[in-house]
Short mmCIF file of C-alpha atoms in Angstrom, two decimals:
data_model
loop_
_atom_site.label_atom_id
_atom_site.label_comp_id
_atom_site.label_asym_id
_atom_site.label_seq_id
_atom_site.Cartn_x
_atom_site.Cartn_y
_atom_site.Cartn_z
CA MET A 64 0.04 0.27 0.19
CA CYS A 65 0.94 3.35 -0.56
CA TYR A 66 -0.04 7.20 -1.06
CA LEU A 67 -0.15 9.36 -4.05
CA ILE A 68 -0.46 12.83 -2.65
CA ALA A 69 -1.55 15.98 -5.59
CA LYS A 70 -1.06 19.39 -4.26
CA LYS A 71 -1.95 22.36 -6.12
CA PHE A 72 0.43 24.98 -4.72
CA SER A 73 -1.99 28.21 -4.61
CA GLU A 74 -4.24 26.65 -3.53
CA THR A 75 -4.77 24.75 0.26
CA GLY A 76 -5.23 21.63 0.74
CA CYS A 77 -4.36 18.34 -1.03
CA LEU A 78 -5.45 14.78 -2.31
CA ALA A 79 -4.43 11.47 -1.21
CA LEU A 80 -5.04 8.29 -2.95
CA GLN A 81 -4.80 4.68 -2.20
CA MET A 82 -2.88 2.77 -4.13
CA THR A 83 -0.68 0.21 -4.53
CA HIS A 84 2.94 -0.26 -5.68
CA GLY A 85 3.51 -1.20 -9.26
CA GLN A 86 3.66 -0.15 -12.98
CA HIS A 87 0.83 1.35 -13.24
CA LEU A 88 1.21 3.66 -10.37
CA ALA A 89 3.90 5.00 -12.05
CA ASP A 90 1.89 4.57 -15.85
CA PHE A 91 -0.52 6.57 -13.81
CA LYS A 92 1.66 9.36 -11.86
CA GLU A 93 3.22 9.42 -15.99
CA ARG A 94 -0.03 10.01 -17.67
CA LEU A 95 -0.84 12.71 -15.04
CA VAL A 96 2.67 14.54 -15.20
CA GLN A 97 1.93 15.22 -18.57
CA ALA A 98 -2.60 16.11 -18.50
CA VAL A 99 -0.91 19.14 -15.80
CA GLY A 100 2.61 19.57 -15.99
CA TYR A 101 5.28 20.01 -13.28
CA GLU A 102 4.07 24.37 -12.59
CA ASP A 103 1.15 24.07 -10.48
CA ILE A 104 1.04 21.39 -8.91
CA GLN A 105 3.12 19.26 -7.09
CA LEU A 106 3.13 14.88 -7.09
CA VAL A 107 4.09 13.38 -3.95
CA THR A 108 4.03 9.02 -3.31
CA ILE A 109 4.44 7.54 0.00
CA SER A 110 6.07 4.29 0.04
CA ARG A 111 5.72 3.23 3.49
CA PRO A 112 3.21 4.91 5.25
CA SER A 113 2.65 4.94 9.33
CA ASP A 114 -1.17 5.77 8.40
CA PRO A 115 -0.69 9.87 8.37
CA LEU A 116 -4.47 10.24 7.96
CA LYS A 117 -4.58 8.41 11.34
CA PRO A 118 -5.93 11.43 13.17
CA LEU A 119 -8.89 12.57 11.57
CA LYS A 120 -10.32 8.57 10.32
CA SER A 121 -10.40 7.59 14.30
CA GLY A 122 -12.68 11.08 15.05
CA GLY A 123 -14.77 9.67 12.88
CA LEU A 124 -13.85 12.71 9.71
CA ASN A 125 -13.20 12.20 5.68
CA PRO A 126 -9.35 13.72 4.79
CA LEU A 127 -9.78 13.60 1.23
CA ILE A 128 -13.09 15.84 2.32
CA LEU A 129 -11.24 18.10 4.41
CA GLY A 130 -8.37 18.85 1.92
CA TYR A 131 -6.46 17.20 4.68
CA SER A 132 -2.41 18.12 3.61
#
């Protein structure tokens, strides 16, 4: 398991997608970069998370809706 984090520099928050490792992840990131470029969005893969969203999940909140960054 890993997370793909997409952060738009000019906005608050980010989008975190839970994914699995593999060539499909690398291909997906490459297609995203081709579609949006590097100037406005940063893509980061966290490959060994210790569940950074746990504090939000334990409170019953959805971190993707909140724009967790």
